[in-house]
PDB file of C-alpha atoms in Angstrom:
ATOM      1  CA  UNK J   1     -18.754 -19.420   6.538  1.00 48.00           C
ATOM      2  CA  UNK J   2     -17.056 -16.083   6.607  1.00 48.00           C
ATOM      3  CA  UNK J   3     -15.234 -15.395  10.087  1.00 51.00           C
ATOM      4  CA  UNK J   4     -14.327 -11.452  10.937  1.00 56.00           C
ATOM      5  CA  UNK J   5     -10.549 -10.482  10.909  1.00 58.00           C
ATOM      6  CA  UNK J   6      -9.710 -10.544  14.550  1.00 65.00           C
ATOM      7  CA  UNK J   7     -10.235  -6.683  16.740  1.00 72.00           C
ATOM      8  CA  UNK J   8      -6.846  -4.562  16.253  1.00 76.00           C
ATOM      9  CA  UNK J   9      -5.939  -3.800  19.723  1.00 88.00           C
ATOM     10  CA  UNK J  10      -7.588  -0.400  20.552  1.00 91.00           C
ATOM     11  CA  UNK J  11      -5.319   2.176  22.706  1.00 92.00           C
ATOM     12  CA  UNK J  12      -7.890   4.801  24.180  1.00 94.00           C
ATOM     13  CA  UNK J  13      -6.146   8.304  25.027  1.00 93.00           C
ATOM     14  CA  UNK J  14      -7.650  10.974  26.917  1.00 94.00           C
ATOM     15  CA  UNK J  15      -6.878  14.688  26.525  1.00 91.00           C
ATOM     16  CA  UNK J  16      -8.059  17.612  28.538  1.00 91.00           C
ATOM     17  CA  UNK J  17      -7.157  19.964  26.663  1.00 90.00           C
ATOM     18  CA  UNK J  18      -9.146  18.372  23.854  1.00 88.00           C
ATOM     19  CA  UNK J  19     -12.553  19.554  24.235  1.00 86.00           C
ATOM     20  CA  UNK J  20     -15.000  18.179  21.476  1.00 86.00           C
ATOM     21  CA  UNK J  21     -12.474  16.769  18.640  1.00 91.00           C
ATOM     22  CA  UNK J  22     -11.960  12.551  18.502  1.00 93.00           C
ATOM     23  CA  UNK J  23      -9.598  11.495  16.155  1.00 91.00           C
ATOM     24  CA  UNK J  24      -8.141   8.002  15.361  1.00 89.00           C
ATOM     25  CA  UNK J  25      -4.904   6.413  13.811  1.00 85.00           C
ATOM     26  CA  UNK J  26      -2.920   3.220  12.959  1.00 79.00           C
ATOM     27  CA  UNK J  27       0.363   2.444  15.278  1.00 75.00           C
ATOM     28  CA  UNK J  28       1.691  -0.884  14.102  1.00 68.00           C
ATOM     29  CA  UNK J  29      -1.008  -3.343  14.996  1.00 71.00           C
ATOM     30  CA  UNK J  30      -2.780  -1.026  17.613  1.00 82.00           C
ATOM     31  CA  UNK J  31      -5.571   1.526  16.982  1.00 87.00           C
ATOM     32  CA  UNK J  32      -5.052   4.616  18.813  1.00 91.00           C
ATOM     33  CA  UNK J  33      -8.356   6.986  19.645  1.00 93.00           C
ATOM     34  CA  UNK J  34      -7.758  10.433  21.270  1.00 93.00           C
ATOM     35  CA  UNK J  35     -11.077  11.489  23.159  1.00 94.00           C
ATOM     36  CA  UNK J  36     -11.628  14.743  25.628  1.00 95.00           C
ATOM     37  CA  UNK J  37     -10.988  13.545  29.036  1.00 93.00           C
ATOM     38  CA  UNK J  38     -14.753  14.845  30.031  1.00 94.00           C
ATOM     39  CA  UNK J  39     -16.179  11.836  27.989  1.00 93.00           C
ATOM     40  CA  UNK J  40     -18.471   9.032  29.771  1.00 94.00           C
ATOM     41  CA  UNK J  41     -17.014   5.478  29.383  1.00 95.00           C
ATOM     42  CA  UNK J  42     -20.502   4.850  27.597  1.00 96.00           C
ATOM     43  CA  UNK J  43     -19.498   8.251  24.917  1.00 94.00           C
ATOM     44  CA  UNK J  44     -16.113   6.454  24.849  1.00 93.00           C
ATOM     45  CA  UNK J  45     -17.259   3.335  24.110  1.00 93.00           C
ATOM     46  CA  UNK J  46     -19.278   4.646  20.877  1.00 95.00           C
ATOM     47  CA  UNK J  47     -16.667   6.729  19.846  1.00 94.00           C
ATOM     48  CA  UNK J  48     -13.825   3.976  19.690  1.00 93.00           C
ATOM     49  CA  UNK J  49     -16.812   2.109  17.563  1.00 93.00           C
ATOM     50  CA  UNK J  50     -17.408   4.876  15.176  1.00 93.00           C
ATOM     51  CA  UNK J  51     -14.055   5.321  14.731  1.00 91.00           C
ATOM     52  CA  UNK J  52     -12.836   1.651  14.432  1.00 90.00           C
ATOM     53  CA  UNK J  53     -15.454   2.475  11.481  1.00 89.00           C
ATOM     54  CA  UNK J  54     -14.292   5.100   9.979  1.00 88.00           C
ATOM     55  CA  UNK J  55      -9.863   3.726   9.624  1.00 84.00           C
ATOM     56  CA  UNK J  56     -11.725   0.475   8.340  1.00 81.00           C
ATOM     57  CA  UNK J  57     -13.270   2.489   5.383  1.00 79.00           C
ATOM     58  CA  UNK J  58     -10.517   4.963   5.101  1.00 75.00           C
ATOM     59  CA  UNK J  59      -8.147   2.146   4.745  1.00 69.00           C
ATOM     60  CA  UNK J  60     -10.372   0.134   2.373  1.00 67.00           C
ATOM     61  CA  UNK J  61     -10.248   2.421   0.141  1.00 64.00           C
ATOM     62  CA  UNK J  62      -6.303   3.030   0.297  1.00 61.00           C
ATOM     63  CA  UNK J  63      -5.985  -0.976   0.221  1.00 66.00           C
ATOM     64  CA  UNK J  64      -7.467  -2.534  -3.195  1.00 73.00           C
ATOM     65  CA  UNK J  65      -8.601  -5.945  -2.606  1.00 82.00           C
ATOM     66  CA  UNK J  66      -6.250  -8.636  -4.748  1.00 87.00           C
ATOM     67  CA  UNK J  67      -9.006  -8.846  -7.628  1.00 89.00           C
ATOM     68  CA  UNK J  68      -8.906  -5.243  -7.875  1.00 89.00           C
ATOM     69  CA  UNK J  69      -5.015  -5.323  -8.568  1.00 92.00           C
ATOM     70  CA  UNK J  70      -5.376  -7.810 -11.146  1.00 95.00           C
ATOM     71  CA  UNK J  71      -7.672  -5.606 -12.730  1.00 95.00           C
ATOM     72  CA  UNK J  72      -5.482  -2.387 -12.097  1.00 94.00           C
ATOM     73  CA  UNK J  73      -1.949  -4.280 -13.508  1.00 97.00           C
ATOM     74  CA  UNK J  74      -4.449  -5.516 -16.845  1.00 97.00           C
ATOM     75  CA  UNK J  75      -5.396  -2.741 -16.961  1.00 97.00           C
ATOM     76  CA  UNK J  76      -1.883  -0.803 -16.891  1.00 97.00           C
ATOM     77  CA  UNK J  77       0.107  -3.556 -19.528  1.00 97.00           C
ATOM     78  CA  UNK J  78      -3.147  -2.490 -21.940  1.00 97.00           C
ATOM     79  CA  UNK J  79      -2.240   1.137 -22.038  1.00 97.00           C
ATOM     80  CA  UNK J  80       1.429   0.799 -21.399  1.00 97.00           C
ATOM     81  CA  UNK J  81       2.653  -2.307 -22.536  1.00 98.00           C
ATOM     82  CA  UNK J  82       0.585  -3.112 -25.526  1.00 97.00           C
ATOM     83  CA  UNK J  83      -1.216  -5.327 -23.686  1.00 97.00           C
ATOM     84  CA  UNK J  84       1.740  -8.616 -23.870  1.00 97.00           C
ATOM     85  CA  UNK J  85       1.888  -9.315 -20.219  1.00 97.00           C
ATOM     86  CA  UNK J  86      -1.143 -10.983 -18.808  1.00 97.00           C
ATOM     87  CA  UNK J  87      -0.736 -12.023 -15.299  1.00 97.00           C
ATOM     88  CA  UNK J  88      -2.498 -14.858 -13.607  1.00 96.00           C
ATOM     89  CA  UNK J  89      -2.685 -13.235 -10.489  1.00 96.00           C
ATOM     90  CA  UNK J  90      -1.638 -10.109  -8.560  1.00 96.00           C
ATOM     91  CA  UNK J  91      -1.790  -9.919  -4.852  1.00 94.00           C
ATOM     92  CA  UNK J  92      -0.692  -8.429  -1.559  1.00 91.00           C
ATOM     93  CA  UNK J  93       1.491 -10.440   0.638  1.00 91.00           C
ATOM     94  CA  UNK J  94       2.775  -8.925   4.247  1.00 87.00           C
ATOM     95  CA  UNK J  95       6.132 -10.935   4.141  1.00 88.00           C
ATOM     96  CA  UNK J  96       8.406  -8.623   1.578  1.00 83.00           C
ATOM     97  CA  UNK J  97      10.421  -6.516   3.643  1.00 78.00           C
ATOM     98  CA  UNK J  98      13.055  -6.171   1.104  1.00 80.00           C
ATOM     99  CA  UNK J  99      11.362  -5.330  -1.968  1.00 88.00           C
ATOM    100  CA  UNK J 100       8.341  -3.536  -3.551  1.00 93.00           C
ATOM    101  CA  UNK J 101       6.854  -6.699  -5.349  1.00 94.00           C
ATOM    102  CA  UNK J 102       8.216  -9.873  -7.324  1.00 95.00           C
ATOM    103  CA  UNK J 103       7.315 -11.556 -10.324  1.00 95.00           C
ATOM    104  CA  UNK J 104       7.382 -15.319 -11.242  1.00 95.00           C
ATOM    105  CA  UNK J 105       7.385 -15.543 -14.546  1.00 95.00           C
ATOM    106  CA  UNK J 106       6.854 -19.466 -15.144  1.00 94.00           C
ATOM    107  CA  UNK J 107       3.262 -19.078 -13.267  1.00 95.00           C
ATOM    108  CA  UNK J 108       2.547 -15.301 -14.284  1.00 96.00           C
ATOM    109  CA  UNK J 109       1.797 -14.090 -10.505  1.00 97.00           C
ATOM    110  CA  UNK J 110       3.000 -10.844  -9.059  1.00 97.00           C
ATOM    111  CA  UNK J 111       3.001  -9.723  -5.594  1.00 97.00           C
ATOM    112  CA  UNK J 112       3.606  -6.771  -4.254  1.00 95.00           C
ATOM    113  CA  UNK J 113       4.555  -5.460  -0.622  1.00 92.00           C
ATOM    114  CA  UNK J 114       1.760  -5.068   1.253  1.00 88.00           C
ATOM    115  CA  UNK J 115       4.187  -2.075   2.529  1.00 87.00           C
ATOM    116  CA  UNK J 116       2.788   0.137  -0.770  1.00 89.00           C
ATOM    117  CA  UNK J 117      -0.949   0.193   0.809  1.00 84.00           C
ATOM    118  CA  UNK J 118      -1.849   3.868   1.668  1.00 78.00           C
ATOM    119  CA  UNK J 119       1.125   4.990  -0.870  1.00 85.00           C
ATOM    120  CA  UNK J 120      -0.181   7.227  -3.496  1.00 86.00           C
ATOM    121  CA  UNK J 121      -1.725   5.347  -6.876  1.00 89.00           C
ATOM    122  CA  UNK J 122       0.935   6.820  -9.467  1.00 93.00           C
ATOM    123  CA  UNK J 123       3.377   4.794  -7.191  1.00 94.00           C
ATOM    124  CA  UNK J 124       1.473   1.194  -6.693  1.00 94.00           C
ATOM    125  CA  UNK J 125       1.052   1.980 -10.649  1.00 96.00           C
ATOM    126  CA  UNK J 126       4.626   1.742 -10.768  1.00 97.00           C
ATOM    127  CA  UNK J 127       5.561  -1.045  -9.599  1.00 97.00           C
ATOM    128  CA  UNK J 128       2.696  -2.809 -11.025  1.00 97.00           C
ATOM    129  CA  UNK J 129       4.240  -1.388 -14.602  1.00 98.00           C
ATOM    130  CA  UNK J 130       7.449  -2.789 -13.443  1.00 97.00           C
ATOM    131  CA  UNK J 131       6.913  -6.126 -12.500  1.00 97.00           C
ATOM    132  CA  UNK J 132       4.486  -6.252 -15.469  1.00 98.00           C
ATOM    133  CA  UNK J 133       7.534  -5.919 -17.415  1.00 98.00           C
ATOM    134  CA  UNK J 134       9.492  -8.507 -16.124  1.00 97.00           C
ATOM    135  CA  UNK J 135       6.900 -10.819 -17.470  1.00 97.00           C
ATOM    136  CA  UNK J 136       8.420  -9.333 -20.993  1.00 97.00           C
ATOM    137  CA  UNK J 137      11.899  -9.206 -19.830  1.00 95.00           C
ATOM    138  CA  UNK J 138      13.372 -11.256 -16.879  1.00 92.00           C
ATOM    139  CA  UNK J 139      16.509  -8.567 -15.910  1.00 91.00           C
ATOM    140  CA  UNK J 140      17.096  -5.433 -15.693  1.00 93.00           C
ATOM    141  CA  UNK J 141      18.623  -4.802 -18.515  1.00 95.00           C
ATOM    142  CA  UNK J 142      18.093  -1.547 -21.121  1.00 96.00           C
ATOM    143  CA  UNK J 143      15.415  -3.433 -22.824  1.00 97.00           C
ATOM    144  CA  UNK J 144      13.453  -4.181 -19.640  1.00 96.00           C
ATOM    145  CA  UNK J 145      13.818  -0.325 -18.658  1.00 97.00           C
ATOM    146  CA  UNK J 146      12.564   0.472 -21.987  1.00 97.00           C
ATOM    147  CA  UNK J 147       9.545  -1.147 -20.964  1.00 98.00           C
ATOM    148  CA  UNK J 148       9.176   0.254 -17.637  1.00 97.00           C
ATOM    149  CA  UNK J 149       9.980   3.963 -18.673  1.00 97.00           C
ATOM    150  CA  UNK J 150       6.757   3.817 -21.136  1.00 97.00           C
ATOM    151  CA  UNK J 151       4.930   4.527 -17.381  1.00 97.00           C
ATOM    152  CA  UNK J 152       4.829   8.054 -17.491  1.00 97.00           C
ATOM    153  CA  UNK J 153       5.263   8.584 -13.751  1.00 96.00           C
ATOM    154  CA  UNK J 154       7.938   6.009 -13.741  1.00 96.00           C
ATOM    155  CA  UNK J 155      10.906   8.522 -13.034  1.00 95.00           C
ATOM    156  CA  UNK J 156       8.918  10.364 -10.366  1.00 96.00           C
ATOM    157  CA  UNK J 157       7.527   6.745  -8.838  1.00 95.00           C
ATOM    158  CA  UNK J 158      11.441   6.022  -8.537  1.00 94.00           C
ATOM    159  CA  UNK J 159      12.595   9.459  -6.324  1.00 93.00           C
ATOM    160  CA  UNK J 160       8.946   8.973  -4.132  1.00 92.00           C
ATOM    161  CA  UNK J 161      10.126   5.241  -3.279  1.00 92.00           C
ATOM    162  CA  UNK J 162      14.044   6.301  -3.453  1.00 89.00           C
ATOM    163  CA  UNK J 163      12.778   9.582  -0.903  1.00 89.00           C
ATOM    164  CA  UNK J 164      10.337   6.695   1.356  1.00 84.00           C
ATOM    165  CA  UNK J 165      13.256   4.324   1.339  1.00 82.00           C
ATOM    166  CA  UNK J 166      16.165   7.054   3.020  1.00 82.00           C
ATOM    167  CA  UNK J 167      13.784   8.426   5.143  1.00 81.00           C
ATOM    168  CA  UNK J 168      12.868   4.926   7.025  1.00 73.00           C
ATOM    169  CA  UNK J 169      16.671   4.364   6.484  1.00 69.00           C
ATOM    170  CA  UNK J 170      15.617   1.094   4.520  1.00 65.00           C
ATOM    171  CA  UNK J 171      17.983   0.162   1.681  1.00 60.00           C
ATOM    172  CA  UNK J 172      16.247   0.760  -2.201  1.00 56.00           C
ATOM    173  CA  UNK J 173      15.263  -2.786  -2.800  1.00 57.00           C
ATOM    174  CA  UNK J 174      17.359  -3.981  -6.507  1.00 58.00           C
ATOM    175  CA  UNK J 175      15.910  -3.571  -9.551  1.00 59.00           C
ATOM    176  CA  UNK J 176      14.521   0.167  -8.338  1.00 55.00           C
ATOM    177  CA  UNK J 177      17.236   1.888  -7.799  1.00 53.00           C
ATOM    178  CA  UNK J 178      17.684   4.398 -11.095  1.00 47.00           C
ATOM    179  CA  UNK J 179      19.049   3.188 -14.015  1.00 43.00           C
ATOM    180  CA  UNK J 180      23.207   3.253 -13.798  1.00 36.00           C
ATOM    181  CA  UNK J 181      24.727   5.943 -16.391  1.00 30.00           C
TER     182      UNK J 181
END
């Protein structure tokens, strides 16, 4: 038996200066649809559906299910990293607020911050690559760098999530800060 996530709490908005436009976005936990003011609580009512609707897809497709990533980082240590790390598992989890992802070597499982949904694929790609290679190489050392530099975005992965990190005044989790001269 399959039970639906529970309803996001749904903040409606009313404009009237908006005329025919509805739009929808994500604050937090809350959903927040703008409507024109002149709108019938019935017209309301099936917009805040159809948009519920459309953020669910929209984010879907920004949010690749934990199979998916497995797939994705198997897919990256095959063209990158010769194909030597396998994980057993990759997966989202919601309680890193400190870093991008981790990597357990003795099991082979990788998670990564579920902070990274909605950032651009090159990025996730990243620090997939990079906790791939700590299944290679435990530190941060010149040899695991080696491995993560074979990512041919790697350098511009590290200013986006460098750039992301100063501008929500967050300190650059280790092990992603750029390599020391």
């Amino acid at each position: 038996m399959t039970t639906e996530p529970p309803r996001p709490e749904v903040e409606v908005r009313r404009s009237k200066r908006r005329r025919r436009t509805v739009s929808a976005y994500r604050d937090g936990d809350r959903i927040v649809v703008m409507i024109p003011a002149s709108l019938s609580r019935k017209e309301e009512a099936e917009w805040v559906e159809t948009m519920l609707a459309r953020l669910e897809r929209s984010e879907k497709r920004r949010r690749p299910s934990d199979d998916v990533l497995l797939q994705r980082a198997l897919g990256l240590s095959d063209k990158y990293l010769g194909g030597l790390p396998r994980p057993e598992s990759v997966r989202w989890v919601e309680n890193q607020r400190s870093r991008w992802g981790s990597c357990t070597p003795g099991d082979r499982t990788i998670r990564l911050s579920a902070r990274l949904q909605g950032m651009p694929a090159w990025v996730i790609d990243y620090v997939l690559v990079h906790e791939l290679a700590h299944l290679l190489e435990t530190g941060h050392d010149a040899k695991f760098w080696a491995w993560v530099d074979r990512y041919p975005h790697a350098e511009r992965a590290k200013g986006y999530l460098l750039g992301w990190s100063a501008a929500a005044k967050l300190t650059l989790p280790p092990g992603y800060e750029a390599e020391a001269d």
